[in-house]
Structures are given as structure tokens and as C-alpha cells.
Coordinates of C-alpha atoms in Angstrom, one line a residue:
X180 CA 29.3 32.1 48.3
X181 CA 29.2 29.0 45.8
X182 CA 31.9 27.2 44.3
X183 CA 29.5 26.5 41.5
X184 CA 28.5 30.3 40.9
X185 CA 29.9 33.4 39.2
X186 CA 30.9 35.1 42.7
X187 CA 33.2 32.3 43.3
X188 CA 34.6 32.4 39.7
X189 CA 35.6 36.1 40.2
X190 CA 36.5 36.1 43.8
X191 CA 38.9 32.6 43.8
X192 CA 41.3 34.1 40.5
X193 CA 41.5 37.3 42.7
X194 CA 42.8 35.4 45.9
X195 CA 44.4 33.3 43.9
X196 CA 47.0 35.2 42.3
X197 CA 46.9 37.7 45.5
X198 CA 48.0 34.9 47.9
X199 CA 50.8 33.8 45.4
X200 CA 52.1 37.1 45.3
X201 CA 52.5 37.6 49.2
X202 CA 53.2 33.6 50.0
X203 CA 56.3 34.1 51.3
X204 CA 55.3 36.5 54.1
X205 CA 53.5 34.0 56.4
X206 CA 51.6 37.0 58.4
X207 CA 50.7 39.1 55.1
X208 CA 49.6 35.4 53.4
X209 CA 47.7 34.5 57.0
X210 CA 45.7 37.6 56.7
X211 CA 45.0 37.3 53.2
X212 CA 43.9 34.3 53.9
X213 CA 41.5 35.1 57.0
X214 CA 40.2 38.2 55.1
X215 CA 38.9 36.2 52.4
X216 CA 37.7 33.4 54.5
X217 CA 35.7 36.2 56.5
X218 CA 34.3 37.5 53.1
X219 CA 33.6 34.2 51.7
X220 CA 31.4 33.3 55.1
X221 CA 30.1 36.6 55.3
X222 CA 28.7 36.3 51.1
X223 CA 25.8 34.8 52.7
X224 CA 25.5 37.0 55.8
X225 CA 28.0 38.7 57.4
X226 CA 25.7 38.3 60.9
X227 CA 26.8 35.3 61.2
X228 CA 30.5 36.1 61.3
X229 CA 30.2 37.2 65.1
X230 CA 29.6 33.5 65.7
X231 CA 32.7 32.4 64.5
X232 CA 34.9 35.0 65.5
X233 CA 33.5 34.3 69.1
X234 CA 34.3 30.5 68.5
X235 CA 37.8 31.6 67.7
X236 CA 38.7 34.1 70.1
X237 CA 36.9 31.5 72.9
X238 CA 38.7 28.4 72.3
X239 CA 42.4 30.7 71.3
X240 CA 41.9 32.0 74.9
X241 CA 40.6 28.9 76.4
X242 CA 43.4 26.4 74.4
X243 CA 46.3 28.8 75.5
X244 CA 45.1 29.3 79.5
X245 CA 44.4 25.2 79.8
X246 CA 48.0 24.9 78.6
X247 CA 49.1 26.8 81.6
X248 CA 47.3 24.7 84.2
X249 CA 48.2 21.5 85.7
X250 CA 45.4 21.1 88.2
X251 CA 42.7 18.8 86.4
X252 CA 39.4 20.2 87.5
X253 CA 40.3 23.9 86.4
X254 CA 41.3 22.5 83.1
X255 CA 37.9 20.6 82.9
X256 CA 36.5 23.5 83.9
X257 CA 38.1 25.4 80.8
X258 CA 37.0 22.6 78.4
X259 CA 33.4 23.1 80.1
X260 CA 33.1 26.7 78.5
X261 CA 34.7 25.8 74.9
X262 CA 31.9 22.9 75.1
X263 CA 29.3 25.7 76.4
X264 CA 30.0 28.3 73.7
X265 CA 30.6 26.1 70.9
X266 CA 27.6 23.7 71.5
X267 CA 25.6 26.4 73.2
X268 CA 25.9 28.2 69.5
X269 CA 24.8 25.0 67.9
X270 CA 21.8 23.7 70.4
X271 CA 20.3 27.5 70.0
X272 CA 20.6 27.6 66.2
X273 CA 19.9 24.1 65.1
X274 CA 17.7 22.3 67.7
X275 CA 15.8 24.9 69.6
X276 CA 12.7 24.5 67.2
X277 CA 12.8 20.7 67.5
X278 CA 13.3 20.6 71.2
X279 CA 9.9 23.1 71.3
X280 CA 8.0 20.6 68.8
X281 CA 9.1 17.7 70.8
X282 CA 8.1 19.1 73.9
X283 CA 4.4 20.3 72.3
X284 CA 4.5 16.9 70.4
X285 CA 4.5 15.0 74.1
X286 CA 2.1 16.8 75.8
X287 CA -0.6 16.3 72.4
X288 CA -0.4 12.2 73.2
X289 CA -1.8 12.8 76.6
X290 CA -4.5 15.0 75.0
X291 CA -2.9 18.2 75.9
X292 CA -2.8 21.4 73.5
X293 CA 0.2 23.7 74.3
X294 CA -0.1 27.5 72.7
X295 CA 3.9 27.4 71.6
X296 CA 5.2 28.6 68.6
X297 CA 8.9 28.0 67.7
X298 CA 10.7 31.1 66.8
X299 CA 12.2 32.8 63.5
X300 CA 15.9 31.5 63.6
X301 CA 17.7 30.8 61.1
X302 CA 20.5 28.5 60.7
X303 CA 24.3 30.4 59.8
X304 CA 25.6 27.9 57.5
X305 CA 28.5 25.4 57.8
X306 CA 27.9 25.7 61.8
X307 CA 27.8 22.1 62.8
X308 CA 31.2 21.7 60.6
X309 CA 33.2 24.5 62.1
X310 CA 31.7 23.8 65.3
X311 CA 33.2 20.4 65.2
X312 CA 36.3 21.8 64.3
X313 CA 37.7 24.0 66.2
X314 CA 36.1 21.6 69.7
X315 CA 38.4 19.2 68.4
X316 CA 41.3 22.3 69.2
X317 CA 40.9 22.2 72.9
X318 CA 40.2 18.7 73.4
X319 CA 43.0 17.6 71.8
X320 CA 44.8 20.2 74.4
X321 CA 42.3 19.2 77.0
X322 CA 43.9 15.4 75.9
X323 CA 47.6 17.1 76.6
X324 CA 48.1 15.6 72.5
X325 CA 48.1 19.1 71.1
X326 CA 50.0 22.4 72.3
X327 CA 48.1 25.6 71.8
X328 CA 49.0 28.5 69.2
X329 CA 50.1 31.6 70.3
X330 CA 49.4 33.4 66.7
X331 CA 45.8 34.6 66.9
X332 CA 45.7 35.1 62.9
X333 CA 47.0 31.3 62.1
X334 CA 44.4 30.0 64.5
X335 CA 41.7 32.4 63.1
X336 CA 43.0 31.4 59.4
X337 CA 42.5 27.7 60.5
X338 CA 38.7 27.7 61.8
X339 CA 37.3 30.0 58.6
X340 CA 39.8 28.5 56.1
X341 CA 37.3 29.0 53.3
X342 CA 37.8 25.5 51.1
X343 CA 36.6 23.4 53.7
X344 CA 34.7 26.3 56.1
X345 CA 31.0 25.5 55.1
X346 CA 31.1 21.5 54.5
X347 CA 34.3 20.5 55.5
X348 CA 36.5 18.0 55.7
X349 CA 36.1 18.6 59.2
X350 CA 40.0 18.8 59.3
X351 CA 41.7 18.5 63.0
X352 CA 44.2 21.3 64.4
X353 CA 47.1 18.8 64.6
X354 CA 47.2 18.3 60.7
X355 CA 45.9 21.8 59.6
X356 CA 47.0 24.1 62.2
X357 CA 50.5 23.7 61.4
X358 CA 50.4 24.3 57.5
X359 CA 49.6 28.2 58.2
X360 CA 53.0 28.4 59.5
X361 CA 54.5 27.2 56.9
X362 CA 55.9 28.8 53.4
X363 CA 54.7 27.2 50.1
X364 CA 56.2 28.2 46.9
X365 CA 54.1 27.9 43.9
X366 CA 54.0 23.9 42.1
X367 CA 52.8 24.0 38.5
X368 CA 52.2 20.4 38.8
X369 CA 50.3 20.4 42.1
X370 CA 48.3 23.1 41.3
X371 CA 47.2 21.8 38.5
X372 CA 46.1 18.7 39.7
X373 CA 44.4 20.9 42.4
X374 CA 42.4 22.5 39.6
X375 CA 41.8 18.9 38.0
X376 CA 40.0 17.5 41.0
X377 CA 38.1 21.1 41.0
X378 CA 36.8 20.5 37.9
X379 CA 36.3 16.6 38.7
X380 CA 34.2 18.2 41.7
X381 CA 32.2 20.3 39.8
X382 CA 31.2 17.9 37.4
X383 CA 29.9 15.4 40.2
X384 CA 27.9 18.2 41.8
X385 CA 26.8 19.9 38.3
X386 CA 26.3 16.8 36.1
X387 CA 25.3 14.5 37.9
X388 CA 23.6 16.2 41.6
X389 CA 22.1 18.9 40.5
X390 CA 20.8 17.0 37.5
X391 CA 19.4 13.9 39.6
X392 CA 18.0 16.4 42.2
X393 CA 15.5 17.2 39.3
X394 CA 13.8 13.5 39.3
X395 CA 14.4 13.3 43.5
X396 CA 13.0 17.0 44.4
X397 CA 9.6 15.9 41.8
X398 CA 9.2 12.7 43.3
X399 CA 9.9 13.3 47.3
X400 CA 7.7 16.6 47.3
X401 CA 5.1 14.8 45.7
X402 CA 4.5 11.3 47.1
X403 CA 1.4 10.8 46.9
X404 CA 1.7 11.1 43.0
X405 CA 4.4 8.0 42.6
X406 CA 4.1 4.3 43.6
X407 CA 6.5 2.1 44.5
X408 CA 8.6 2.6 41.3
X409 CA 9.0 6.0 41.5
X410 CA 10.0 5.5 44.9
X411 CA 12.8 3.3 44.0
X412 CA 14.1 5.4 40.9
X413 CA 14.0 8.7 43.1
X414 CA 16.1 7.0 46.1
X415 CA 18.8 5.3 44.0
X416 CA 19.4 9.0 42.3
X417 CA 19.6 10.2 45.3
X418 CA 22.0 8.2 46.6
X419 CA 23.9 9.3 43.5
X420 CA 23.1 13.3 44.3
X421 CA 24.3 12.9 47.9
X422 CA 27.3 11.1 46.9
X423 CA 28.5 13.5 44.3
X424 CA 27.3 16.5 46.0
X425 CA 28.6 16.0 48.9
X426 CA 32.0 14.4 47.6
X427 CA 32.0 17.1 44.9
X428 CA 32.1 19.5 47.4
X429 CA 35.4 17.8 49.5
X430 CA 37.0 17.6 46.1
X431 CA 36.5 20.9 45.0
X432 CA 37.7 21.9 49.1
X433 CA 40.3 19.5 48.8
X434 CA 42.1 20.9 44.8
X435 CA 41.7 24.5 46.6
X436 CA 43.6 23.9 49.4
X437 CA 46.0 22.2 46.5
X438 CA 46.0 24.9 44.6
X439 CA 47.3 27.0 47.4
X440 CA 49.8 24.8 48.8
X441 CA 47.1 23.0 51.6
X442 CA 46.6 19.0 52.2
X443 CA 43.3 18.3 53.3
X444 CA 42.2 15.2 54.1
X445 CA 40.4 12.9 52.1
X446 CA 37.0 12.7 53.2
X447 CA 35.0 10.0 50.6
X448 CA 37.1 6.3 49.2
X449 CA 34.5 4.9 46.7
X450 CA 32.0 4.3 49.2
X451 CA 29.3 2.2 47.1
X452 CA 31.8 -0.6 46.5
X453 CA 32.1 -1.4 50.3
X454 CA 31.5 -5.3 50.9
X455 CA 30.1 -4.1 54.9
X456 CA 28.5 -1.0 56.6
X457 CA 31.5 -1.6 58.2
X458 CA 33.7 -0.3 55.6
X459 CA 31.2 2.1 54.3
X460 CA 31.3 3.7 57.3
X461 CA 35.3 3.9 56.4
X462 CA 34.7 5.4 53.1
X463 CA 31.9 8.0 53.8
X464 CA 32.3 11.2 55.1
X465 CA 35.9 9.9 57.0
X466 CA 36.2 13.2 58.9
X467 CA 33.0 13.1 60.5
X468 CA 33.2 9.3 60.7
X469 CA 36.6 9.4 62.5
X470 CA 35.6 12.6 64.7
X471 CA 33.0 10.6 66.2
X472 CA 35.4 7.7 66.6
X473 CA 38.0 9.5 68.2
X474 CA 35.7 12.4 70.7
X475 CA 32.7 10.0 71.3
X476 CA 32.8 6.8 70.8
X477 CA 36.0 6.1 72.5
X478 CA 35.3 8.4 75.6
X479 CA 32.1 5.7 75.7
X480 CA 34.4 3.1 76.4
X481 CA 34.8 1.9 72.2
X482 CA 35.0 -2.0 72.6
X483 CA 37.1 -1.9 75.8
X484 CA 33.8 -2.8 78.1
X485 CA 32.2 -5.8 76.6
X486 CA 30.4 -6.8 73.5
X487 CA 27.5 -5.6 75.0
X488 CA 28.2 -2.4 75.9
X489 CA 30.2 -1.5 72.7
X490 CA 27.0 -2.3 70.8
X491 CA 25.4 0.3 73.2
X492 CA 28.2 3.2 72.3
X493 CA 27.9 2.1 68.7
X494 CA 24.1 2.6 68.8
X495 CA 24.6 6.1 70.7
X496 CA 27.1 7.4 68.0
X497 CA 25.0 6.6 65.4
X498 CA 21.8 8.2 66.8
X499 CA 24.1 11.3 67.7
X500 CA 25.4 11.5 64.0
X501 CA 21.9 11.3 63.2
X502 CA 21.0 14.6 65.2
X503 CA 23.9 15.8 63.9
X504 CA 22.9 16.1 60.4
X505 CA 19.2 17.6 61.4
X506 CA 16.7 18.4 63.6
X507 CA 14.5 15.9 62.7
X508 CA 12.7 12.4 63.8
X509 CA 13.9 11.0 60.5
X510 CA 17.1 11.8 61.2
X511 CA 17.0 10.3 64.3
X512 CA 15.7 7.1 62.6
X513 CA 18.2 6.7 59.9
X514 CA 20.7 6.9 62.5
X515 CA 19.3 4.1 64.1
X516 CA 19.0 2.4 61.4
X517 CA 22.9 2.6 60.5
X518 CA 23.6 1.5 64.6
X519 CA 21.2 -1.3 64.5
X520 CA 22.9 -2.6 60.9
X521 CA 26.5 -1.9 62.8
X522 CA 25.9 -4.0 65.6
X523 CA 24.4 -7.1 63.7
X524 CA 28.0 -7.3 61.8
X525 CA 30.0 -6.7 64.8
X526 CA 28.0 -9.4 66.6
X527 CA 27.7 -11.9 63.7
X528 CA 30.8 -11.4 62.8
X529 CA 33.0 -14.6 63.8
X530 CA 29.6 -16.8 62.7
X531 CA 29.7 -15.3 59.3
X532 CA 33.8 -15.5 59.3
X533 CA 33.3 -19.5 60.2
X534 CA 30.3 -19.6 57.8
X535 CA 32.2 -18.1 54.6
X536 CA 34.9 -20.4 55.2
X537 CA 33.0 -23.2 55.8
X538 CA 30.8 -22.6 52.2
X539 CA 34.2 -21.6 50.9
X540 CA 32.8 -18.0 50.1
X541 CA 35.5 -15.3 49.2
X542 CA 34.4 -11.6 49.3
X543 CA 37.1 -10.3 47.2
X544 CA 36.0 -13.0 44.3
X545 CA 34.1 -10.0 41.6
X546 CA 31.2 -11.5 41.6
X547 CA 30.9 -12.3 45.5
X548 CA 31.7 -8.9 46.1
X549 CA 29.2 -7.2 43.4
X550 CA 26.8 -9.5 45.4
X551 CA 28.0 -8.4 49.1
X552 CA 28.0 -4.5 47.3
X553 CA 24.3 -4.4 45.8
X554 CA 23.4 -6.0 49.7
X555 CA 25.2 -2.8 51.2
X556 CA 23.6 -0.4 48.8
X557 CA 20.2 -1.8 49.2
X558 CA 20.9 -0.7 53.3
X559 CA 22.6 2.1 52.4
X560 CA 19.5 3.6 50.0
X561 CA 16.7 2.2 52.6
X562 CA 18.0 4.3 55.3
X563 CA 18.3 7.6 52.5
X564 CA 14.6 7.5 52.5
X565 CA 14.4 8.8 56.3
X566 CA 17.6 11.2 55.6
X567 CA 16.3 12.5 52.3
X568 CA 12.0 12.4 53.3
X569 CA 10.3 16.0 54.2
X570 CA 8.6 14.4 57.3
X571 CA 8.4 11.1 58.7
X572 CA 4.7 10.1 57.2
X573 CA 6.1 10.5 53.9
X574 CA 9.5 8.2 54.6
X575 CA 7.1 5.5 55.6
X576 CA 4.4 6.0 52.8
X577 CA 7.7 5.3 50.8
X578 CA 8.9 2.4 52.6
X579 CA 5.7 1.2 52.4
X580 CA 5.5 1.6 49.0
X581 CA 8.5 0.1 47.7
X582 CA 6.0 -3.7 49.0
X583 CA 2.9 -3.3 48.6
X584 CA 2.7 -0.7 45.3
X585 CA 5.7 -2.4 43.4
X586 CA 5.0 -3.7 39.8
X587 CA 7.9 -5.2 38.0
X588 CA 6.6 -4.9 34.6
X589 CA 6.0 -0.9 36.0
X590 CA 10.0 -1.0 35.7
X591 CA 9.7 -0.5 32.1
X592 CA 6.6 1.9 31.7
X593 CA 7.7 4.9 31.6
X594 CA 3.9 7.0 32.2
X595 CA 4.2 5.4 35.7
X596 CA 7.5 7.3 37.3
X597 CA 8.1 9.9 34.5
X598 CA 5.7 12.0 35.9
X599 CA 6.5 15.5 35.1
X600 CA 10.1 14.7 34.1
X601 CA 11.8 14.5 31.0
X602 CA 12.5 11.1 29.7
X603 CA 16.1 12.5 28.2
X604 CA 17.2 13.3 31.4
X605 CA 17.7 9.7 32.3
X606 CA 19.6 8.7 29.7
X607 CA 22.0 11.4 30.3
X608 CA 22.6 10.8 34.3
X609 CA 22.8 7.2 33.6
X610 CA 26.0 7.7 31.3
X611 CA 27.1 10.2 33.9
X612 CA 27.0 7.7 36.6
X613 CA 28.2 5.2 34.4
X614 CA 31.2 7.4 33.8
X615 CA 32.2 8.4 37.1
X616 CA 32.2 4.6 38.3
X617 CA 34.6 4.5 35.5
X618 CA 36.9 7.4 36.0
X619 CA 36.7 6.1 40.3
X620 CA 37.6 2.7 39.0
X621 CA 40.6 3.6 36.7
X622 CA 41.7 6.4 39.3
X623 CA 42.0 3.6 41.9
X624 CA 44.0 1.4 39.6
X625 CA 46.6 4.1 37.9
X626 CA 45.9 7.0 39.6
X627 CA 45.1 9.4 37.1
X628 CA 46.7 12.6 38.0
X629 CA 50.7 10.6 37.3
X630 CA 48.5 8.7 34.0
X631 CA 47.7 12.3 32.3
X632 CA 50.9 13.5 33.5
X633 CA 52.8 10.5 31.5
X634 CA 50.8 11.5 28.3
X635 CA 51.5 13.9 25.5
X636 CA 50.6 17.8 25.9
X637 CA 47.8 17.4 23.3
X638 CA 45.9 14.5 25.2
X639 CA 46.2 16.1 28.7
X640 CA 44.7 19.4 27.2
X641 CA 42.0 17.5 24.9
X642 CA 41.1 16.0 28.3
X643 CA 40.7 19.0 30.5
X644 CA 38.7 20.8 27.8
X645 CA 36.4 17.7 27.6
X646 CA 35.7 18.2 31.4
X647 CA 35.0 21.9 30.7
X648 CA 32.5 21.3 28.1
X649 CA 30.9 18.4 30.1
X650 CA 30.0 20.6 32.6
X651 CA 29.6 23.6 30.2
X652 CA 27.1 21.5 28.2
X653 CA 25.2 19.2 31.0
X654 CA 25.6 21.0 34.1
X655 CA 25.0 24.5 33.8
X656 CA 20.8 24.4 32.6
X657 CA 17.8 24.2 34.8
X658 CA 16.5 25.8 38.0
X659 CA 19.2 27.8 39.5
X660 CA 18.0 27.1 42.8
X661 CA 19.1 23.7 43.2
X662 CA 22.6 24.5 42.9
X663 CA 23.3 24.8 46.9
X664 CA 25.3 21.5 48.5
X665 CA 22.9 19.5 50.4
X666 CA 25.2 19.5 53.3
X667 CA 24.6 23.4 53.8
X668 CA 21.6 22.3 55.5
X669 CA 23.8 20.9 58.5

């Protein structure tokens, strides 16, 4: 099911005022909860709610019998079948048609033809998010930093909590866990700003996504009829679509779990202002980010083994994150390319500190930062070309293109990268952008939930209808298939 659809308009009212009406039950308001989770999941198809109920009922059983044990290789031995199930229903799902590819792919460079087809599967939805998720359960009782649950419905209520089931935040059992036993009572005032970031949500996915996907989908499907312009239009907008689809999806997650009483954690801070990759990597997807910190690049060693090998573990999380997302060579690469960039600050870093001082540079002077920022974008959109690419020749025809078919004066023609697109459509995503730096900008400086609270009843009302017929008027038009989040994919 769809935030942005007419299921989820009906189904979330329904819940809604059901879950308010049994809150103060925690088992009845556990099972509502789970119930609609399971339907939620199941919308798509309800096949794939075996997997997660197996992922549940594993690690429940798993969590509570490691608990029990003191001796360390049973325990490891425990954590070995979570890992086996969980990642064993990930590998099959996700990577078994690339690990057949690769394995054909090697054998053609030494002039060998393999008859092997890869097989019909298709990928359930949201797995590499809930996946993540409830592993982080047992580890963390693995770790002897979590205790286990004994309430099988909480814990089941906690991997398919539907906000955040299909595209997270990938939220950790030692901040979630423990709000399902807890009783909320309903907050006008947090509810509302629950709905607010909703609506902000759907606006960034419906204005301005969906609407650059348009100009990205005609241009990346069709390479060979764009030149180095295009190429450059189409990968700044879709910088722009994955941002605001993917952080209109956590904020839509995030004013659901509000609206019902839940803190998730934030999961995007501005991200295209950062000064570093550094601190985009701080800002950008922080669950997954901070997952990775704490269950792989740690375990590596983190910094604690030298410069060198630190480097190394940086380099291996980065590629890893890069499988993560897809099953793909290009994934792989733009990885890479985010572990390569990674290690060049951390090892330049004390010559750049020395060399900034020396010139008398200051990163947090506006115009020093806009300067470090457009740098970090510039990164940030070359290594979009291998995410966002259907196949590796076409990321580098694109790459290539950006040198060697790039015409400044092309900038301003519009016959040369308007190919089958409307000119209008421009203008509008522009002042959409334009507006959500804005509202991102302001937010951080007054915070904009206690601002429209502060005003009169007639300017918070004008304001939320304006959102409303924003997205009434811009964001509901067009192909109805490119309303899916891009990070259903992975």
C-alpha cells in the first residue's frame, strides 16, 4: 500500500481513529497495530508475509534463549541462525540473480558460454529495511546491551510497524521496542504537527519527485538521445527526486508514528548543505548510515587499528552499502566511489586543517561554505549517475558525456535537452525546489511547527490549506506509475 494513494487515504482514517479508541489497552492497541501492519505489508502480496513472520518468530525465539545462556560459543551459535535466516532471506531474494550473472559474466572473459538462466523471483518489498531491523534485535542481545521481550505481539508490532516497515528509518529495538509498552493519550498539538510533516512529505515526494522523475526517467532510458546537457539537467533532478522521495517518505513515516503517539528517528538533516562527504554521510539516510557504523564498521576495527586499516573498513562499508541498495555493478561502483572520497578527507585531513588556517579560510564564512557545498554536490550527483543508470555502459556514456559532448551555450537551448518534455515543467520544479530550500532553511532557524503555533488561527489554517492545494494542484497529474518510492526497490 502507498502513502500517496487512495488505499492509504481510506485505510490510515480507519486505524487512526480505531487505535485512539483502544490506546489505553496496550494488548488490544498492540494487535491493532500488528493487524494493520500485516494488512498494510500484505496490500502488495500477502506471500510475502511468511517472511516476516518467520523473521519475527526466529529472532523472538532466538533473542529470548541467548538471554538464558552464558557460555559464549552457544550464544554465537544462536546469533549464527538469526544471521542465517535473516540474511539467508535477503541473499535468496535480492542477489541470487546477480551472483548467477556474475558467475556466467566470469566464465564469458575466458571465452566460455555457460547455458544459465537466472530464475523468476521477485523481490517482497521493504526486505533489506526490516531485515536490518530486527538483526540489530539480537545483536544488540548478542552485545548483552539489550534484554529480550517476552510479549510476542510488542515484538511482532515492532518489526512490521507499518510507518517505517517498507523504507524505514531503520529504527533499533532499544528506542522503538519500548514505546509499544507504553500508553499514549491523544495530543492535539502533536498530532497535528504529525499530520504537518505528512503533508510536508507528500509534497516533497508529489511535487517535486514524482514531477522531476518525468525529465530523469526520459533522459536515463534514453541516452543515446541526450548529450552532455541533458545528462547534467537529468542528474541534478535526480538528486532532487531521491532526496525528496526518499526523505518524503521518512517524513511522512516519521508524522505517522506522531500522529499515534511514536518518535521515530530522524533519518535526513539538510543533506545538500554539507561542507564534507563527511558530514553528508551524517545527514543522509542516518539510520542506515549509523547501522553500518555501529554493526560493521566498528566490528572492522573503526579507527582503533591504524590509519591504514581504517581506510580499509571505510572502503569495505561503503562497497557493502553499495550492495546493499542493489544488485548491481553500478552499485557496487558508486559505493566505491563514496569510500574512495571518504578516505581522501580522513587522510588529508590535518593538511587541509593546517592549510585553511594557514590561507585563513573559514568554512562557516556563506560564501566559503556555498563554495565547499557546490564541491560536495558536484561528488554527490557524479556518483548518482552509477546509483540512478539502468546498466553500467550507460553510467559511463554519461560520464563521458558530461566532457567531451558539453556545450555551454547548449545551457540555454532548449531543442537540445527538452527532448520530449514540457518546457513548463521546469519552471514549476525549479520554484518547488526553490521553495523547499526555503521552508529547510527557515525550519532550521525557527522551527516551524512552535512559529505556526505562535500565529493567529486564520494564518495556520491559510497555511495548511496552501499545502493541500499545492499538492492538489502540482502533484497529483501525470503517469500514475511513477508514484512508487524509489527505495522500494531495496
Amino acid at each position: 500500500m502507498l502513502f500517496n494513494s487512495l488505499d492509504f487515504a481510506i485505510f490510515f482514517p480507519i486505524v487512526f481513529a480505531l487505535y485512539w479508541l483502544v490506546a489505553r489497552n496496550l494488548t488490544l492497541r498492540n494487535v491493532l497495530i500488528l493487524v494493520a501492519s500485516y494488512t498494510f505489508y500484505g496490500w502488495w502480496d500477502w506471500r510475502f508475509l511468511f517472511l516476516i513472520a518467520v523473521s519475527t518468530l526466529v529472532d523472538f525465539y532466538v533473542g529470548k534463549k541467548m538471554h538464558k545462556i552464558e557460555n559464549k560459543k552457544k550464544r554465537k551459535q544462536l546469533l549464527f541462525v538469526s544471521l542465517l535466516v535473516n540474511l539467508g532471506f535477503l541473499v535468496y531474494f535480492k542477489y541470487t540473480n546477480f551472483f548467477i550473472e556474475s558467475f556466467v559474466d566470469s566464465f564469458r572473459l575466458f571465452g566460455k558460454e555457460l547455458e544459465v538462466s537466472t530464475l523468476n523471483i521477485i523481490l517482497p518489498v521493504g526486505i533489506s529495511f526490516y531485515t536490518f531491523q530486527t538483526l540489530s534485535y539480537t545483536i544488540d542481545i548478542y552485545r548483552k546491551q539489550l534484554k529480550p521481550t517476552n510479549d510476542i505481539i510488542a515484538f511482532s508490532a515492532f518489526v512490521s510497524f507499518f510507518p517505517q516497515l517498507v523504507a524505514g528509518p531503520i529504527e533499533r529495538a532499544s528506542h522503538l521496542l519500548p514505546q509499544f509498552y507504553k500508553t499514549y493519550t491523544f495530543n492535539y498539538k502533536l498530532v497535528k504537527s504529525g499530520l504537518l510533516l505528512m503533508a510536508f512529505g507528500l509534497f516533497k515526494k508529489m511535487v517535486i519527485a514524482d514531477r522531476a522523475a518525468l525529465y530523469v526517467n526520459q533522459v536515463y532510458n534514453n541516452v543515446d538521445d541526450y548529450g552532455g546537457v541533458g545528462y547534467i539537467y537529468a542528474t541534478v533532478l535526480f538528486a532532487f527526486q531521491i532526496y525528496c522521495d526518499f526523505s518524503g517518505y521518512s517524513d511522512i513515516a516519521i508524522g505517522l508514528g506522531r500522529t499515534m503517539g511514536f518518535d521515530l528517528m530522524k533519518n535526513f538533516d539538510s543533506p545538500y548543505i554539507s561542507k564534507s562527504l563527511t558530514e553528508f554521510w551524517r545527514r543522509w539516510h542516518i539510520s542506515l548510515s549509523t547501522w553500518f557504523r555501529d554493526y560493521l564498521y566498528i566490528p572492522l576495527g573503526g579507527s582503533k587499528k591504524g590509519k591504514y586499516r581504517t581506510y580499509a573498513n571505510l572502503f569495505i562499508v561503503f562497497v557493502v552499502s553499495g550492495l546493499w541498495h542493489g544488485a548491481a555493478m553500478t552499485f557496487i561502483i558508486w559505493g566505491a566511489i563514496h569510500g574512495i572520497i571518504l578516505m581522501i578527507e580522513k587522510g588529508t585531513f590535518t593538511f587541509r586543517k593546517r592549510l585553511f588556517n594557514k590561507i585563513g579560510l573559514d568554512k562557516n564564512n556563506f560564501s566559503n561554505h556555498l563554495f565547499f557545498g557546490f564541491i560536495i554536490f558536484t561528488i554527490v550527483c557524479f556518483g548518482w549517475v552509477f546509483f540512478r543508470a539502468n546498466s553500467l555502459s550507460d553510467s559511463l556514456q554519461i560520464v563521458l558525456g558530461f566532457f567531451s559532448d558539453f556545450n555551454l551555450g547548449d545551457m540555454f537551448k532548449k531543442e537540445t535537452y527538452l527532448i520530449g518534455f514540457k518546457p513548463n515543467e521546469f519552471k514549476v520544479i525549479t520554484i518547488a525546489i526553490l521553495m523547499l530550500f526555503a521552508f529547510e532553511y527557515f525550519h532550521k532557524k525557527h522551527n516551524s511547527i512552535k512559529f505556526l503555533n505562535n500565529q493567529s488561527t486564520l494564518f495556520r489554517w491559510s497555511f495548511y490549506l496552501s499545502i493541500v492545494i499545492l499538492i492538489m494542484l502540482f502533484g497529483i497529474y501525470g503517469d500514475r506509475n511513477i508514484q512508487e518510492f524509489i527505495y522500494f526497490q531495496f
